[in-house]
PDB file of C-alpha atoms in Angstrom:
ATOM      1  CA  MET O   1     -24.487  13.599  -0.350  1.00  0.00           C
ATOM      2  CA  THR O   2     -22.415  10.433  -0.530  1.00  0.00           C
ATOM      3  CA  ASP O   3     -22.206   8.684  -3.889  1.00  0.00           C
ATOM      4  CA  ARG O   4     -21.235   5.052  -3.667  1.00  0.00           C
ATOM      5  CA  TRP O   5     -20.963   2.454  -6.401  1.00  0.00           C
ATOM      6  CA  ILE O   6     -19.011  -0.656  -7.510  1.00  0.00           C
ATOM      7  CA  ARG O   7     -17.269  -1.191 -10.829  1.00  0.00           C
ATOM      8  CA  ARG O   8     -14.575  -3.307 -12.398  1.00  0.00           C
ATOM      9  CA  SER O   9     -11.065  -2.046 -11.446  1.00  0.00           C
ATOM     10  CA  THR O  10      -8.805  -0.558 -14.124  1.00  0.00           C
ATOM     11  CA  PRO O  11      -5.054  -0.405 -14.216  1.00  0.00           C
ATOM     12  CA  ASP O  12      -5.251   3.172 -12.971  1.00  0.00           C
ATOM     13  CA  ASP O  13      -6.864   1.820  -9.702  1.00  0.00           C
ATOM     14  CA  MET O  14      -3.845  -0.353  -8.790  1.00  0.00           C
ATOM     15  CA  ASP O  15      -2.113   2.018  -6.427  1.00  0.00           C
ATOM     16  CA  ALA O  16      -5.298   2.854  -4.657  1.00  0.00           C
ATOM     17  CA  MET O  17      -6.273  -0.850  -4.317  1.00  0.00           C
ATOM     18  CA  ALA O  18      -2.776  -1.709  -2.982  1.00  0.00           C
ATOM     19  CA  ALA O  19      -2.871   1.164  -0.501  1.00  0.00           C
ATOM     20  CA  LEU O  20      -6.342   0.131   0.696  1.00  0.00           C
ATOM     21  CA  ASN O  21      -5.228  -3.463   1.154  1.00  0.00           C
ATOM     22  CA  ASP O  22      -2.199  -2.267   3.182  1.00  0.00           C
ATOM     23  CA  GLU O  23      -4.401  -0.001   5.277  1.00  0.00           C
ATOM     24  CA  ALA O  24      -7.111  -2.612   5.889  1.00  0.00           C
ATOM     25  CA  PHE O  25      -4.854  -5.614   6.468  1.00  0.00           C
ATOM     26  CA  GLY O  26      -1.731  -3.875   7.791  1.00  0.00           C
ATOM     27  CA  LEU O  27      -3.242  -3.444  11.236  1.00  0.00           C
ATOM     28  CA  ALA O  28      -3.935  -7.153  11.616  1.00  0.00           C
ATOM     29  CA  PHE O  29      -1.051  -8.713   9.698  1.00  0.00           C
ATOM     30  CA  LYS O  30       1.588  -5.997  10.067  1.00  0.00           C
ATOM     31  CA  SER O  31       2.712  -6.615   6.473  1.00  0.00           C
ATOM     32  CA  LYS O  32       2.134  -5.483   2.905  1.00  0.00           C
ATOM     33  CA  ASP O  33       1.505  -9.058   1.716  1.00  0.00           C
ATOM     34  CA  LYS O  34      -2.060  -8.476   0.543  1.00  0.00           C
ATOM     35  CA  SER O  35      -1.075  -5.511  -1.681  1.00  0.00           C
ATOM     36  CA  ARG O  36       1.801  -7.648  -3.049  1.00  0.00           C
ATOM     37  CA  ILE O  37      -0.658 -10.470  -3.833  1.00  0.00           C
ATOM     38  CA  VAL O  38      -3.006  -8.135  -5.611  1.00  0.00           C
ATOM     39  CA  ARG O  39      -0.244  -6.596  -7.710  1.00  0.00           C
ATOM     40  CA  GLN O  40       1.227  -9.940  -8.610  1.00  0.00           C
ATOM     41  CA  LEU O  41      -2.116 -11.530  -9.599  1.00  0.00           C
ATOM     42  CA  HIS O  42      -2.657  -8.709 -12.031  1.00  0.00           C
ATOM     43  CA  ALA O  43       0.860  -8.740 -13.352  1.00  0.00           C
ATOM     44  CA  ASP O  44       0.929 -12.455 -13.879  1.00  0.00           C
ATOM     45  CA  GLY O  45      -2.440 -12.475 -15.594  1.00  0.00           C
ATOM     46  CA  ASP O  46      -4.061 -14.614 -12.865  1.00  0.00           C
ATOM     47  CA  SER O  47      -6.783 -12.095 -12.036  1.00  0.00           C
ATOM     48  CA  LEU O  48     -10.251 -13.245 -13.096  1.00  0.00           C
ATOM     49  CA  LEU O  49     -12.223 -10.290 -11.725  1.00  0.00           C
ATOM     50  CA  SER O  50     -11.186  -7.270  -9.701  1.00  0.00           C
ATOM     51  CA  LEU O  51     -13.921  -4.878  -8.345  1.00  0.00           C
ATOM     52  CA  VAL O  52     -13.635  -1.626  -6.513  1.00  0.00           C
ATOM     53  CA  ALA O  53     -16.222   0.159  -4.372  1.00  0.00           C
ATOM     54  CA  LEU O  54     -15.981   3.914  -4.678  1.00  0.00           C
ATOM     55  CA  GLU O  55     -17.280   6.774  -2.629  1.00  0.00           C
ATOM     56  CA  ASN O  56     -17.119  10.153  -4.333  1.00  0.00           C
ATOM     57  CA  GLU O  57     -14.426   8.799  -6.697  1.00  0.00           C
ATOM     58  CA  ALA O  58     -12.267   7.437  -3.918  1.00  0.00           C
ATOM     59  CA  VAL O  59     -11.580   3.654  -3.640  1.00  0.00           C
ATOM     60  CA  ILE O  60     -13.149   2.417  -0.391  1.00  0.00           C
ATOM     61  CA  GLY O  61     -13.367  -1.299  -1.074  1.00  0.00           C
ATOM     62  CA  HIS O  62     -11.720  -3.925  -3.183  1.00  0.00           C
ATOM     63  CA  ILE O  63     -12.257  -7.577  -3.993  1.00  0.00           C
ATOM     64  CA  GLN O  64     -10.070  -9.839  -5.952  1.00  0.00           C
ATOM     65  CA  PHE O  65     -11.006 -13.107  -7.693  1.00  0.00           C
ATOM     66  CA  PHE O  66      -8.317 -15.304  -9.305  1.00  0.00           C
ATOM     67  CA  ARG O  67      -7.860 -18.493 -11.200  1.00  0.00           C
ATOM     68  CA  ILE O  68      -7.246 -21.705  -9.326  1.00  0.00           C
ATOM     69  CA  LEU O  69      -6.207 -24.860 -11.164  1.00  0.00           C
ATOM     70  CA  ILE O  70      -7.981 -28.088 -10.279  1.00  0.00           C
ATOM     71  CA  ASP O  71      -5.843 -31.181 -11.220  1.00  0.00           C
ATOM     72  CA  GLY O  72      -3.905 -28.817 -13.485  1.00  0.00           C
ATOM     73  CA  ALA O  73      -6.946 -27.402 -15.431  1.00  0.00           C
ATOM     74  CA  PRO O  74      -8.152 -23.780 -15.010  1.00  0.00           C
ATOM     75  CA  LEU O  75     -11.529 -24.779 -13.483  1.00  0.00           C
ATOM     76  CA  GLY O  76     -11.786 -23.036 -10.092  1.00  0.00           C
ATOM     77  CA  ALA O  77     -11.870 -19.476  -8.862  1.00  0.00           C
ATOM     78  CA  GLY O  78     -10.464 -18.030  -5.659  1.00  0.00           C
ATOM     79  CA  LEU O  79     -11.764 -15.053  -3.718  1.00  0.00           C
ATOM     80  CA  GLY O  80      -9.249 -12.746  -1.918  1.00  0.00           C
ATOM     81  CA  PRO O  81      -8.166 -10.534  -0.759  1.00  0.00           C
ATOM     82  CA  MET O  82     -11.284  -8.514   0.002  1.00  0.00           C
ATOM     83  CA  CYS O  83     -11.219  -5.365   2.051  1.00  0.00           C
ATOM     84  CA  ALA O  84     -13.107  -2.199   2.985  1.00  0.00           C
ATOM     85  CA  LYS O  85     -11.632   1.070   4.251  1.00  0.00           C
ATOM     86  CA  PRO O  86     -11.138   1.060   8.045  1.00  0.00           C
ATOM     87  CA  GLY O  87     -13.937   3.149   9.580  1.00  0.00           C
ATOM     88  CA  LEU O  88     -16.308   2.035   6.785  1.00  0.00           C
ATOM     89  CA  GLN O  89     -16.210  -1.702   7.565  1.00  0.00           C
ATOM     90  CA  LYS O  90     -19.497  -3.314   8.567  1.00  0.00           C
ATOM     91  CA  THR O  91     -21.405  -0.844   6.427  1.00  0.00           C
ATOM     92  CA  GLY O  92     -22.209  -3.336   3.514  1.00  0.00           C
ATOM     93  CA  ILE O  93     -19.191  -2.471   1.256  1.00  0.00           C
ATOM     94  CA  GLY O  94     -17.688  -5.975   1.556  1.00  0.00           C
ATOM     95  CA  SER O  95     -21.026  -7.733   1.259  1.00  0.00           C
ATOM     96  CA  GLY O  96     -21.835  -5.784  -1.918  1.00  0.00           C
ATOM     97  CA  LEU O  97     -18.442  -6.617  -3.441  1.00  0.00           C
ATOM     98  CA  VAL O  98     -18.802 -10.335  -2.616  1.00  0.00           C
ATOM     99  CA  ARG O  99     -22.371 -10.626  -3.911  1.00  0.00           C
ATOM    100  CA  LEU O 100     -21.648  -8.713  -7.233  1.00  0.00           C
ATOM    101  CA  GLY O 101     -18.466 -10.653  -7.774  1.00  0.00           C
ATOM    102  CA  LEU O 102     -20.119 -14.011  -7.275  1.00  0.00           C
ATOM    103  CA  THR O 103     -22.950 -13.018  -9.546  1.00  0.00           C
ATOM    104  CA  ALA O 104     -20.487 -11.990 -12.264  1.00  0.00           C
ATOM    105  CA  LEU O 105     -18.462 -15.221 -11.916  1.00  0.00           C
ATOM    106  CA  GLU O 106     -21.593 -17.284 -12.098  1.00  0.00           C
ATOM    107  CA  GLY O 107     -22.542 -15.317 -15.254  1.00  0.00           C
ATOM    108  CA  ALA O 108     -19.139 -16.035 -16.667  1.00  0.00           C
ATOM    109  CA  GLY O 109     -19.646 -19.757 -16.233  1.00  0.00           C
ATOM    110  CA  GLU O 110     -17.503 -20.434 -13.173  1.00  0.00           C
ATOM    111  CA  THR O 111     -18.787 -23.377 -11.094  1.00  0.00           C
ATOM    112  CA  THR O 112     -16.726 -23.291  -7.842  1.00  0.00           C
ATOM    113  CA  VAL O 113     -15.230 -20.494  -5.738  1.00  0.00           C
ATOM    114  CA  PHE O 114     -12.777 -21.139  -2.910  1.00  0.00           C
ATOM    115  CA  VAL O 115     -11.957 -18.696  -0.085  1.00  0.00           C
ATOM    116  CA  LEU O 116      -9.599 -18.688   2.835  1.00  0.00           C
ATOM    117  CA  GLY O 117     -11.445 -16.354   5.202  1.00  0.00           C
ATOM    118  CA  HIS O 118     -13.362 -15.654   8.390  1.00  0.00           C
ATOM    119  CA  PRO O 119     -15.613 -18.614   9.159  1.00  0.00           C
ATOM    120  CA  ALA O 120     -18.262 -16.334  10.650  1.00  0.00           C
ATOM    121  CA  TYR O 121     -18.373 -14.014   7.552  1.00  0.00           C
ATOM    122  CA  TYR O 122     -18.268 -16.081   4.454  1.00  0.00           C
ATOM    123  CA  PRO O 123     -20.968 -18.695   5.144  1.00  0.00           C
ATOM    124  CA  LYS O 124     -23.652 -15.959   4.735  1.00  0.00           C
ATOM    125  CA  PHE O 125     -22.702 -16.028   1.060  1.00  0.00           C
ATOM    126  CA  GLY O 126     -23.005 -19.743   0.791  1.00  0.00           C
ATOM    127  CA  PHE O 127     -19.398 -20.801   1.510  1.00  0.00           C
ATOM    128  CA  THR O 128     -18.981 -23.880   3.677  1.00  0.00           C
ATOM    129  CA  PRO O 129     -15.902 -25.890   4.877  1.00  0.00           C
ATOM    130  CA  GLU O 130     -17.813 -29.086   3.868  1.00  0.00           C
ATOM    131  CA  ALA O 131     -17.857 -28.035   0.215  1.00  0.00           C
ATOM    132  CA  VAL O 132     -14.064 -27.887   0.135  1.00  0.00           C
ATOM    133  CA  GLN O 133     -13.404 -31.267   1.737  1.00  0.00           C
ATOM    134  CA  PRO O 134     -13.148 -33.256  -1.530  1.00  0.00           C
ATOM    135  CA  PHE O 135     -10.415 -30.938  -2.730  1.00  0.00           C
ATOM    136  CA  ALA O 136      -6.718 -31.342  -1.764  1.00  0.00           C
ATOM    137  CA  CYS O 137      -4.988 -28.093  -0.769  1.00  0.00           C
ATOM    138  CA  ARG O 138      -2.302 -26.968   1.620  1.00  0.00           C
ATOM    139  CA  TRP O 139      -4.929 -25.157   3.586  1.00  0.00           C
ATOM    140  CA  SER O 140      -7.554 -26.812   5.691  1.00  0.00           C
ATOM    141  CA  GLY O 141      -9.805 -26.153   8.633  1.00  0.00           C
ATOM    142  CA  PRO O 142     -12.834 -23.921   9.221  1.00  0.00           C
ATOM    143  CA  HIS O 143     -11.204 -20.919   7.508  1.00  0.00           C
ATOM    144  CA  PHE O 144     -10.968 -22.714   4.136  1.00  0.00           C
ATOM    145  CA  MET O 145     -14.338 -22.918   2.373  1.00  0.00           C
ATOM    146  CA  ALA O 146     -15.930 -23.332  -1.046  1.00  0.00           C
ATOM    147  CA  ARG O 147     -19.167 -22.363  -2.714  1.00  0.00           C
ATOM    148  CA  ARG O 148     -20.727 -24.088  -5.750  1.00  0.00           C
ATOM    149  CA  LEU O 149     -22.067 -21.508  -8.184  1.00  0.00           C
ATOM    150  CA  ALA O 150     -23.492 -23.998 -10.728  1.00  0.00           C
ATOM    151  CA  GLU O 151     -23.634 -27.681 -11.555  1.00  0.00           C
ATOM    152  CA  GLY O 152     -20.756 -29.161 -13.496  1.00  0.00           C
ATOM    153  CA  GLY O 153     -17.020 -28.649 -12.937  1.00  0.00           C
ATOM    154  CA  PRO O 154     -14.901 -30.923 -10.807  1.00  0.00           C
ATOM    155  CA  ALA O 155     -16.368 -32.371  -7.611  1.00  0.00           C
ATOM    156  CA  SER O 156     -12.900 -33.070  -6.269  1.00  0.00           C
ATOM    157  CA  GLY O 157      -9.203 -32.688  -7.138  1.00  0.00           C
ATOM    158  CA  ALA O 158      -5.924 -31.040  -6.218  1.00  0.00           C
ATOM    159  CA  LEU O 159      -5.961 -27.284  -6.064  1.00  0.00           C
ATOM    160  CA  THR O 160      -3.059 -25.156  -7.301  1.00  0.00           C
ATOM    161  CA  TYR O 161      -3.011 -21.539  -6.403  1.00  0.00           C
ATOM    162  CA  PRO O 162      -1.183 -18.804  -8.408  1.00  0.00           C
ATOM    163  CA  ALA O 163       2.444 -17.975  -7.705  1.00  0.00           C
ATOM    164  CA  ALA O 164       1.272 -14.748  -5.912  1.00  0.00           C
ATOM    165  CA  PHE O 165       0.372 -16.957  -2.926  1.00  0.00           C
ATOM    166  CA  GLY O 166       3.854 -18.375  -2.694  1.00  0.00           C
ATOM    167  CA  THR O 167       2.801 -21.814  -3.941  1.00  0.00           C
TER     168      THR O 167
END
């Protein structure tokens, strides 16, 4: 019997999360940039929420949420990276991580989440490129999206990403 669940990550999960990000993204990007980002977000204190999906105690999915500054104030959240173990992708692991993460952020009072991701995947969670248009950022186009979790918070402004993203 397979036992799967999602929980907050702990410092003991870091090596498994990094390895999973390398495994999942290494094929497409041929780099270890995603694991470096995850490690640096945690080390720099920029991680808002980090969740892992587990199967029989092994990490099979990971999602990272981080703080984004809007006009210099800590008022936005970013999503990414998010990954599932190759071979288990398209089985609901990523969707579960995204949904639980967004619910947790909404409960914590976050109002807006930004993502740079696949334009065919993230809209099913309410992300749109239109929602990000009032915000100034170095990214643009259909891969850059936002989702409003609640009323309030800035409706526009300049976004500053953490140092982990090379900004």
